[in-house]
CSV table of C-alpha atoms in Angstrom, one decimal:
chain,number,residue,atom,x,y,z
H,1,MET,CA,33.2,-8.9,7.3
H,2,GLY,CA,35.2,-9.1,4.1
H,3,SER,CA,38.9,-8.8,3.9
H,4,PRO,CA,40.4,-5.4,2.9
H,5,GLY,CA,41.0,-6.8,-0.6
H,6,GLU,CA,37.3,-7.7,-1.1
H,7,SER,CA,36.0,-4.3,0.0
H,8,ALA,CA,38.4,-2.4,-2.3
H,9,SER,CA,37.4,-4.1,-5.6
H,10,PRO,CA,33.8,-4.1,-6.8
H,11,THR,CA,31.9,-7.4,-6.8
H,12,THR,CA,30.7,-8.9,-10.1
H,13,ARG,CA,27.2,-7.7,-9.2
H,14,GLU,CA,28.4,-4.2,-8.6
H,15,ARG,CA,30.3,-4.2,-11.9
H,16,ILE,CA,27.2,-5.4,-13.8
H,17,LEU,CA,25.1,-2.7,-12.2
H,18,ALA,CA,27.6,0.0,-12.9
H,19,SER,CA,27.6,-1.0,-16.6
H,20,ALA,CA,23.8,-1.3,-16.7
H,21,ARG,CA,23.5,2.2,-15.2
H,22,GLU,CA,25.8,3.7,-17.8
H,23,LEU,CA,24.3,1.9,-20.8
H,24,PHE,CA,20.7,2.7,-19.7
H,25,ALA,CA,21.6,6.3,-19.2
H,26,GLN,CA,23.3,6.5,-22.6
H,27,ASP,CA,20.9,4.5,-24.8
H,28,GLY,CA,17.7,4.6,-22.9
H,29,TYR,CA,15.9,1.5,-21.5
H,30,ASN,CA,14.5,0.3,-24.9
H,31,ARG,CA,17.7,0.5,-26.8
H,32,ALA,CA,19.9,-1.1,-24.2
H,33,THR,CA,20.4,-4.8,-24.3
H,34,VAL,CA,21.7,-7.4,-21.8
H,35,ARG,CA,24.4,-8.4,-24.3
H,36,ALA,CA,25.7,-4.8,-24.6
H,37,ILE,CA,25.7,-4.5,-20.8
H,38,GLY,CA,27.8,-7.8,-20.8
H,39,ARG,CA,30.2,-6.4,-23.3
H,40,ARG,CA,30.7,-3.2,-21.4
H,41,SER,CA,31.3,-4.9,-18.1
H,42,GLY,CA,33.4,-7.7,-19.6
H,43,ILE,CA,31.0,-10.3,-18.0
H,44,THR,CA,29.4,-13.1,-19.8
H,45,ASP,CA,25.6,-13.1,-20.5
H,46,ALA,CA,25.3,-16.3,-18.5
H,47,ALA,CA,27.0,-14.7,-15.5
H,48,ILE,CA,24.7,-11.7,-15.7
H,49,TYR,CA,21.6,-13.9,-15.8
H,50,HIS,CA,23.0,-15.7,-12.7
H,51,HIS,CA,22.7,-12.4,-10.8
H,52,PHE,CA,19.7,-10.8,-12.6
H,53,ARG,CA,16.6,-12.4,-14.3
H,54,GLY,CA,16.8,-10.0,-17.2
H,55,LYS,CA,16.9,-6.5,-18.5
H,56,ARG,CA,13.9,-5.4,-16.3
H,57,ALA,CA,15.5,-6.8,-13.2
H,58,LEU,CA,18.7,-4.9,-14.0
H,59,TYR,CA,16.7,-1.7,-14.5
H,60,ASP,CA,14.9,-2.2,-11.2
H,61,ALA,CA,18.2,-2.7,-9.3
H,62,VAL,CA,19.6,0.5,-10.9
H,63,LEU,CA,16.5,2.3,-9.8
H,64,GLU,CA,16.8,0.9,-6.3
H,65,GLU,CA,20.3,2.5,-5.9
H,66,ARG,CA,19.2,6.0,-6.9
H,67,PRO,CA,20.6,8.8,-4.7
H,68,VAL,CA,18.4,9.8,-1.8
H,69,PRO,CA,18.5,13.5,-0.7
H,70,PRO,CA,19.2,14.3,2.9
H,71,ARG,CA,16.3,14.8,5.3
H,72,GLY,CA,14.9,18.2,6.2
H,73,PRO,CA,15.6,20.1,9.4
H,74,GLU,CA,14.3,18.9,12.8
H,75,ASP,CA,13.2,22.4,13.9
H,76,GLU,CA,10.5,24.3,12.2
H,77,GLY,CA,10.9,27.7,10.5
H,78,ALA,CA,14.5,27.4,9.4
H,79,SER,CA,16.0,30.4,7.7
H,80,ARG,CA,16.0,31.3,4.0
H,81,GLN,CA,19.7,30.3,3.9
H,82,ALA,CA,18.9,26.9,5.4
H,83,LEU,CA,16.1,26.4,2.9
H,84,LEU,CA,18.4,27.2,0.0
H,85,ALA,CA,21.1,25.0,1.4
H,86,MET,CA,18.7,22.0,1.7
H,87,ILE,CA,17.4,22.4,-1.8
H,88,ILE,CA,20.9,22.6,-3.2
H,89,SER,CA,22.0,19.5,-1.3
H,90,ALA,CA,19.1,17.6,-2.6
H,91,MET,CA,19.9,18.7,-6.2
H,92,GLU,CA,23.5,17.7,-5.6
H,93,ALA,CA,22.5,14.3,-4.4
H,94,TRP,CA,20.7,13.6,-7.7
H,95,ALA,CA,23.6,15.1,-9.6
H,96,ARG,CA,25.9,12.5,-8.3
H,97,GLN,CA,24.3,10.2,-10.8
H,98,PRO,CA,23.2,12.6,-13.5
H,99,GLY,CA,22.8,9.9,-16.1
H,100,LEU,CA,20.3,8.1,-13.9
H,101,THR,CA,18.4,11.2,-13.1
H,102,ALA,CA,18.0,11.9,-16.8
H,103,LEU,CA,17.1,8.3,-17.5
H,104,MET,CA,14.4,8.4,-14.7
H,105,PHE,CA,12.9,11.5,-16.4
H,106,HIS,CA,12.7,9.9,-19.8
H,107,GLN,CA,11.4,6.5,-18.5
H,108,GLY,CA,8.8,8.4,-16.5
H,109,ILE,CA,7.7,10.2,-19.7
H,110,ALA,CA,7.6,6.8,-21.4
H,111,GLY,CA,5.0,5.8,-18.7
H,112,ASP,CA,7.1,3.2,-16.8
H,113,GLY,CA,5.1,2.7,-13.6
H,114,GLN,CA,7.9,2.1,-11.2
H,115,THR,CA,9.9,5.0,-12.5
H,116,VAL,CA,6.9,7.4,-12.2
H,117,GLU,CA,6.4,6.2,-8.6
H,118,ALA,CA,10.0,6.9,-7.8
H,119,ASN,CA,9.7,10.3,-9.3
H,120,VAL,CA,6.6,11.0,-7.3
H,121,VAL,CA,8.5,10.0,-4.1
H,122,ALA,CA,11.3,12.3,-5.1
H,123,ARG,CA,8.9,15.3,-5.4
H,124,GLU,CA,7.2,14.4,-2.1
H,125,GLU,CA,10.6,14.2,-0.4
H,126,ILE,CA,11.3,17.8,-1.5
H,127,ILE,CA,7.8,19.0,-0.3
H,128,ALA,CA,8.3,17.3,3.1
H,129,MET,CA,11.8,18.8,3.3
H,130,VAL,CA,10.8,22.4,2.6
H,131,GLU,CA,7.4,22.6,4.2
H,132,PRO,CA,8.6,23.0,7.8
H,133,CYS,CA,10.5,26.1,6.6
H,134,LEU,CA,7.5,27.8,5.2
H,135,GLN,CA,5.3,28.6,8.1
H,136,GLY,CA,1.9,30.2,8.1
H,137,GLY,CA,-1.1,30.1,5.8
H,138,GLY,CA,-0.6,28.6,2.4
H,139,SER,CA,2.6,26.8,3.3
H,140,ALA,CA,1.4,23.5,1.7
H,141,LEU,CA,0.8,25.3,-1.6
H,142,ALA,CA,4.1,27.2,-1.3
H,143,ALA,CA,6.0,24.0,-0.6
H,144,GLU,CA,4.4,22.3,-3.6
H,145,ALA,CA,5.2,25.3,-5.8
H,146,LEU,CA,8.8,25.3,-4.7
H,147,ALA,CA,9.0,21.5,-5.4
H,148,TYR,CA,7.7,22.2,-8.9
H,149,VAL,CA,10.3,25.0,-9.5
H,150,VAL,CA,13.1,22.6,-8.4
H,151,SER,CA,11.8,19.7,-10.6
H,152,GLY,CA,11.2,22.1,-13.4
H,153,MET,CA,14.8,23.4,-13.2
H,154,VAL,CA,16.2,19.9,-13.3
H,155,THR,CA,13.8,18.9,-16.1
H,156,ASP,CA,14.5,22.0,-18.1
H,157,ALA,CA,18.3,21.3,-17.9
H,158,ILE,CA,17.9,17.6,-18.8
H,159,LEU,CA,15.8,18.5,-21.8
H,160,ARG,CA,18.5,21.0,-23.0
H,161,ILE,CA,21.7,19.1,-22.4
H,162,GLY,CA,20.8,15.6,-21.1
H,163,ALA,CA,23.1,13.9,-18.6
H,164,ALA,CA,25.4,17.0,-18.4
H,165,TYR,CA,22.4,18.8,-16.8
H,166,PRO,CA,24.2,19.7,-13.5
H,167,GLU,CA,26.2,22.3,-15.5
H,168,LEU,CA,23.0,24.3,-15.9
H,169,ALA,CA,20.9,23.4,-12.8
H,170,LEU,CA,23.8,23.6,-10.4
H,171,GLY,CA,25.8,26.3,-12.3
H,172,ALA,CA,26.1,29.9,-11.0
H,173,ASP,CA,22.9,31.0,-12.8
H,174,GLY,CA,21.0,27.9,-11.7
H,175,LEU,CA,21.8,28.4,-8.1
H,176,ARG,CA,20.8,32.1,-8.4
H,177,HIS,CA,17.5,31.0,-9.9
H,178,VAL,CA,16.7,28.7,-7.0
H,179,ALA,CA,17.5,31.6,-4.6
H,180,GLU,CA,15.2,33.9,-6.6
H,181,ALA,CA,12.3,31.4,-6.5
H,182,ILE,CA,12.7,31.1,-2.7
H,183,ASP,CA,12.5,34.8,-2.4
H,184,HIS,CA,9.4,34.9,-4.4
H,185,ILE,CA,7.7,32.1,-2.5
H,186,LEU,CA,8.6,33.1,1.0
H,187,PRO,CA,6.3,35.6,2.7
H,188,ALA,CA,7.2,39.2,2.1
H,189,GLN,CA,8.5,39.8,5.6
H,190,ALA,CA,11.0,37.1,5.2
H,191,LEU,CA,12.5,38.7,2.1
H,192,PRO,CA,16.0,40.2,2.4
H,193,ALA,CA,16.9,43.8,1.9
H,194,GLN,CA,16.4,44.0,-1.8
H,195,GLN,CA,12.7,44.3,-1.3
H,196,SER,CA,12.9,47.7,0.3
H,197,ALA,CA,15.3,48.8,-2.5
H,198,ALA,CA,12.7,47.9,-5.1
H,199,GLY,CA,9.9,49.8,-3.4
C,1,MET,CA,-5.3,20.3,-68.7
C,2,PRO,CA,-2.1,18.8,-67.5
C,3,TYR,CA,-1.4,21.6,-64.9
C,4,LEU,CA,-4.6,21.0,-63.1
C,5,TYR,CA,-3.9,17.4,-62.8
C,6,ARG,CA,-0.4,18.1,-61.5
C,7,ASP,CA,-1.9,20.5,-58.9
C,8,ASN,CA,-4.4,18.0,-57.7
C,9,GLY,CA,-1.6,15.4,-57.4
C,10,ALA,CA,0.5,17.8,-55.3
C,11,ARG,CA,-2.5,18.6,-53.1
C,12,ARG,CA,-3.3,15.0,-52.5
C,13,ALA,CA,0.3,14.2,-51.7
C,14,ALA,CA,0.4,17.1,-49.2
C,15,GLU,CA,-2.8,15.7,-47.6
C,16,THR,CA,-1.4,12.2,-47.4
C,17,ARG,CA,1.8,13.6,-45.9
C,18,LYS,CA,-0.2,15.4,-43.2
C,19,ARG,CA,-2.2,12.3,-42.5
C,20,ILE,CA,1.0,10.3,-42.0
C,21,LEU,CA,2.4,13.0,-39.6
C,22,ASP,CA,-0.9,13.0,-37.6
C,23,ALA,CA,-0.8,9.2,-37.3
C,24,ALA,CA,2.9,9.2,-36.4
C,25,LEU,CA,2.3,11.7,-33.7
C,26,ARG,CA,-0.3,9.5,-32.1
C,27,CYS,CA,1.7,6.3,-32.4
C,28,PHE,CA,5.0,7.7,-31.3
C,29,ALA,CA,3.3,9.4,-28.3
C,30,ALA,CA,1.7,6.1,-27.2
C,31,GLY,CA,4.4,3.5,-28.1
C,32,GLY,CA,7.6,5.5,-28.4
C,33,TYR,CA,10.0,5.5,-31.4
C,34,GLU,CA,11.3,1.9,-30.8
C,35,GLY,CA,7.8,0.6,-30.1
C,36,THR,CA,6.4,1.8,-33.4
C,37,SER,CA,7.2,0.2,-36.8
C,38,MET,CA,6.8,1.6,-40.2
C,39,ARG,CA,4.4,-1.2,-41.0
C,40,GLN,CA,2.2,-0.2,-38.1
C,41,LEU,CA,2.3,3.4,-39.2
C,42,ALA,CA,1.3,2.4,-42.8
C,43,GLU,CA,-1.6,0.4,-41.3
C,44,CYS,CA,-2.7,3.4,-39.2
C,45,CYS,CA,-2.9,5.6,-42.3
C,46,GLY,CA,-4.4,2.9,-44.5
C,47,LEU,CA,-1.4,3.0,-46.8
C,48,THR,CA,0.9,0.3,-48.2
C,49,ASP,CA,4.5,0.2,-46.9
C,50,ALA,CA,5.6,1.3,-50.3
C,51,ALA,CA,3.3,4.4,-50.3
C,52,LEU,CA,4.6,5.3,-46.8
C,53,TYR,CA,8.2,5.0,-47.9
C,54,TYR,CA,7.4,7.1,-50.9
C,55,HIS,CA,6.7,10.0,-48.5
C,56,PHE,CA,9.4,9.3,-45.9
C,57,GLU,CA,12.5,7.3,-46.7
C,58,SER,CA,12.9,6.0,-43.1
C,59,LYS,CA,11.3,6.0,-39.7
C,60,GLN,CA,14.2,8.3,-38.6
C,61,ALA,CA,13.3,10.8,-41.4
C,62,LEU,CA,9.6,10.7,-40.4
C,63,MET,CA,10.4,11.5,-36.8
C,64,GLU,CA,12.7,14.3,-37.8
C,65,ALA,CA,10.0,15.8,-40.1
C,66,LEU,CA,7.4,15.5,-37.3
C,67,LEU,CA,9.6,17.3,-34.8
C,68,ARG,CA,10.6,20.0,-37.2
C,69,GLU,CA,7.3,20.7,-38.8
C,70,ARG,CA,5.1,20.6,-35.7
C,71,TRP,CA,7.1,22.5,-33.0
C,72,GLY,CA,5.5,25.8,-34.0
C,73,CYS,CA,2.2,24.7,-32.5
C,74,LEU,CA,3.8,25.1,-29.1
C,75,ALA,CA,5.4,28.5,-29.7
C,76,ALA,CA,4.4,30.9,-27.0
C,77,PRO,CA,1.2,32.8,-27.5
C,78,ARG,CA,1.8,36.6,-27.7
C,79,PRO,CA,-1.2,38.1,-26.0
C,80,GLU,CA,-2.0,41.7,-26.9
C,81,PRO,CA,-0.5,44.1,-24.4
C,82,ASP,CA,-3.5,45.1,-22.4
C,83,THR,CA,-2.7,48.0,-20.2
C,84,ALA,CA,-6.1,47.9,-18.4
C,85,ARG,CA,-5.2,44.5,-17.0
C,86,ARG,CA,-3.1,44.3,-13.8
C,87,PRO,CA,0.1,42.3,-14.3
C,88,SER,CA,-1.2,39.4,-12.2
C,89,GLY,CA,-4.3,39.2,-14.4
C,90,ALA,CA,-2.2,39.4,-17.6
C,91,LEU,CA,0.0,36.6,-16.4
C,92,ALA,CA,-3.0,34.5,-15.5
C,93,HIS,CA,-4.3,35.1,-19.0
C,94,LEU,CA,-1.0,33.9,-20.6
C,95,ILE,CA,-1.0,30.8,-18.3
C,96,ASP,CA,-4.5,30.0,-19.6
C,97,LEU,CA,-3.3,30.2,-23.2
C,98,ILE,CA,-0.3,28.0,-22.4
C,99,LEU,CA,-2.6,25.4,-20.7
C,100,ASP,CA,-4.7,25.4,-23.9
C,101,ARG,CA,-1.6,24.5,-25.9
C,102,TRP,CA,-0.8,21.7,-23.5
C,103,ALA,CA,-4.3,20.2,-23.9
C,104,GLU,CA,-4.1,20.5,-27.7
C,105,HIS,CA,-0.6,19.3,-28.2
C,106,ALA,CA,0.1,16.9,-25.3
C,107,ASP,CA,1.1,14.2,-27.8
C,108,TYR,CA,3.8,16.4,-29.3
C,109,LEU,CA,5.2,17.3,-25.9
C,110,ARG,CA,5.4,13.6,-24.9
C,111,VAL,CA,7.2,12.7,-28.2
C,112,LEU,CA,9.6,15.7,-27.7
C,113,ALA,CA,10.4,14.7,-24.1
C,114,ARG,CA,10.9,11.0,-25.0
C,115,GLU,CA,13.1,11.8,-28.0
C,116,ALA,CA,15.2,14.4,-26.2
C,117,HIS,CA,17.0,11.4,-24.5
C,118,THR,CA,18.9,10.6,-27.7
C,119,SER,CA,18.0,13.3,-30.2
C,120,ALA,CA,19.9,16.6,-30.4
C,121,LEU,CA,17.2,18.0,-32.6
C,122,ALA,CA,14.5,17.3,-29.9
C,123,ARG,CA,16.7,19.1,-27.3
C,124,GLU,CA,17.2,22.1,-29.5
C,125,LEU,CA,13.5,22.4,-30.2
C,126,TYR,CA,12.6,22.1,-26.5
C,127,ALA,CA,15.0,24.9,-25.8
C,128,ARG,CA,13.4,27.1,-28.4
C,129,ILE,CA,9.9,26.4,-27.0
C,130,ALA,CA,10.9,27.0,-23.4
C,131,ASP,CA,12.8,30.2,-24.2
C,132,GLU,CA,9.8,31.5,-26.1
C,133,TRP,CA,7.5,30.9,-23.2
C,134,ALA,CA,9.9,32.7,-20.9
C,135,ASP,CA,10.4,35.6,-23.4
C,136,SER,CA,6.6,35.9,-23.7
C,137,MET,CA,6.2,36.1,-19.9
C,138,THR,CA,9.0,38.6,-19.6
C,139,ALA,CA,7.6,40.8,-22.4
C,140,LEU,CA,4.1,40.7,-20.8
C,141,LEU,CA,5.4,41.9,-17.4
C,142,ALA,CA,8.1,44.2,-18.7
C,143,GLY,CA,5.8,47.2,-19.2
C,144,ARG,CA,4.6,47.1,-15.6
C,145,LEU,CA,7.6,46.0,-13.6
C,146,HIS,CA,11.3,46.9,-13.6
C,147,ARG,CA,13.0,44.8,-16.3
C,148,ASP,CA,15.1,42.8,-13.9
C,149,ASP,CA,12.0,42.0,-11.7
C,150,ALA,CA,10.0,41.0,-14.8
C,151,ALA,CA,12.8,38.6,-15.9
C,152,ARG,CA,13.3,37.0,-12.5
C,153,ILE,CA,9.5,36.5,-12.0
C,154,ALA,CA,9.2,35.0,-15.5
C,155,ARG,CA,12.1,32.6,-14.8
C,156,SER,CA,10.4,31.3,-11.6
C,157,VAL,CA,7.1,30.9,-13.4
C,158,ARG,CA,8.7,29.2,-16.3
C,159,TYR,CA,10.4,26.6,-14.1
C,160,ALA,CA,7.2,26.0,-12.1
C,161,VAL,CA,5.3,25.6,-15.3
C,162,VAL,CA,7.8,23.2,-16.8
C,163,GLY,CA,7.7,21.2,-13.5
C,164,VAL,CA,3.9,20.9,-13.5
C,165,LEU,CA,3.8,20.0,-17.2
C,166,PHE,CA,6.4,17.2,-17.2
C,167,THR,CA,5.2,15.8,-13.9
C,168,GLY,CA,1.7,15.8,-15.3
C,169,LEU,CA,2.8,14.0,-18.5
C,170,GLN,CA,4.6,11.4,-16.5
C,171,GLU,CA,1.8,10.7,-14.0
C,172,HIS,CA,-1.2,11.0,-16.5
C,173,GLY,CA,0.3,10.0,-19.8
C,174,ALA,CA,-2.4,10.0,-22.5
C,175,ALA,CA,-5.0,11.4,-20.1
C,176,PHE,CA,-2.9,14.6,-19.5
C,177,ALA,CA,-4.6,16.4,-22.4
C,178,GLU,CA,-8.0,15.9,-20.7
C,179,LEU,CA,-6.6,16.9,-17.3
C,180,ALA,CA,-5.2,20.2,-18.8
C,181,ARG,CA,-8.8,21.1,-19.7
C,182,GLN,CA,-10.3,20.6,-16.3
C,183,PRO,CA,-11.1,23.7,-14.3
C,184,ALA,CA,-9.9,22.3,-11.0
C,185,PHE,CA,-6.5,21.5,-12.5
C,186,ARG,CA,-6.3,24.9,-14.1
C,187,ASP,CA,-7.2,26.7,-10.9
C,188,HIS,CA,-4.5,24.7,-9.1
C,189,VAL,CA,-1.9,25.7,-11.7
C,190,HIS,CA,-2.9,29.4,-11.3
C,191,ALA,CA,-2.6,29.1,-7.5
C,192,LEU,CA,0.9,27.6,-8.0
C,193,VAL,CA,1.9,30.4,-10.4
C,194,ARG,CA,0.6,33.1,-7.9
C,195,ALA,CA,2.8,31.4,-5.2
C,196,VAL,CA,6.0,31.8,-7.3
C,197,ALA,CA,5.1,35.1,-8.9
C,198,PRO,CA,4.0,37.6,-6.3
C,199,VAL,CA,3.8,40.4,-8.9
C,200,GLU,CA,2.1,42.7,-6.5
C,201,ARG,CA,5.2,42.9,-4.3
C,202,PHE,CA,7.2,44.0,-7.3
C,203,GLU,CA,4.8,46.5,-8.9
C,204,ALA,CA,7.0,49.6,-9.2
C,205,ILE,CA,5.9,51.3,-12.4
C,206,PRO,CA,2.7,53.3,-12.0
C,207,ALA,CA,-0.1,51.8,-14.2
C,208,ALA,CA,-1.0,53.8,-17.3
C,209,GLN,CA,-4.6,54.9,-17.1
C-alpha cells in the first residue's frame, strides 16, 4: 500500500511506458529509438535499460497494457440496442488509446507475430461478445461478419486519418453505419419498423 | 538516324524504370521501407547504385513514385450493368473481381497499409481506392434497389471487405495472394458478404425483363 503521494504521481516505469507508447504510435516501431523515448520521458537511457531490456521489451510492455473491451451479456438473445451498445463500448475501449490501436494495425501488417496474435484475440473477443445475441441458424457466420464490419470500420478510419481515427469510426456517421450493419445482419424478424416502410 | 537511337534509349529507360518499381514493390512489401536499402534495391534489379539513383534521386522519391503510379491497379472494377442478373448475383460477381485484384496486387496493398502510418500520400490513395470500391458497389445495386438502401448495403459490404482484407494481410502476409485465389476462402468471403448484404430483403424496384 503506497502513500497517497506515491499513487498520485506516476512511477518511472509508467513514465517510460507512456513515452514509449506515444513515440511508437507517432513514428512506428522501426523508426522509434530507445534514445528518443528517453529524451521524451526525461529519463536516462541507463535508467530505461534498468527497467526494460530494450526496444522490443518496451513494445511488448506497451502491447500488454492495451485496452480490453468489456465482456458480453450473461443472458442470450439480448436486444438489438444491447448489441449496438456492446459494440460501441468495445470501440470506445480501443479509442481510449487511439495511437496504440493504429500502431497495432500497422505492426500487424508488418508481420509482427505478437501483434498479429493480439489482433486475432481482439477479433475473437468481438465474436464471443456478439454471438450470444445472434440466435438461430448461421449465428456463427453472422457474428464473424459483424466482427469483420467492426474491424473494417476501425481499419478504414485508421488508414484515412491515423490516430485521429475515432473521429470517423465513433463519429455520428460511424455510429449510424454500425447500427445499419447490425440491421442487415440480424434476422429479418428482428428488424425495426423501417423494414415494413421499405416493402 | 539519331531519332531512332533516342527513342530506343527512352524505351530502355522506361523498361528499367518499370523493373525498378517492380523490384521495389516486392522488397518494400517483404521488408518494409526502413528494412530495404537503395543498395539492396540496386542488387535486386541488377543495377549499380549510380544507375538506380539516375532513375530515382532517393528512396523516398522511389516510394512516392511507386505509390502514385501503381494505385490504379486497385481501382474498382466497373462490371457491365447486367439487368438479367439478380442484385445478389451481381454483387457476388463484383466481389469476385475485387478478390482477383487482391490476389494480383497483394504486395501493393501491404506497402500501402504499412506506409499509411507515416505517409499522407498513402492515406489519400487508400481513401481513393476504398471510395471507388464503395461507389462501384452502390452503382451496381442502385438500379435495382432504392438509392438509400443501395448506399447502406454498399457501406456494410465495404467495411466487411476491408476487415477481411486487412485481417488476411496481417495473418497471412506474403501468402495472402495465394489464399485469395483459393475457392474455399472465396466461398467464405461470399458467405460473409451475403450475411451483411441481405439484398433480397431490400429488393423494391421490380426487375426489368
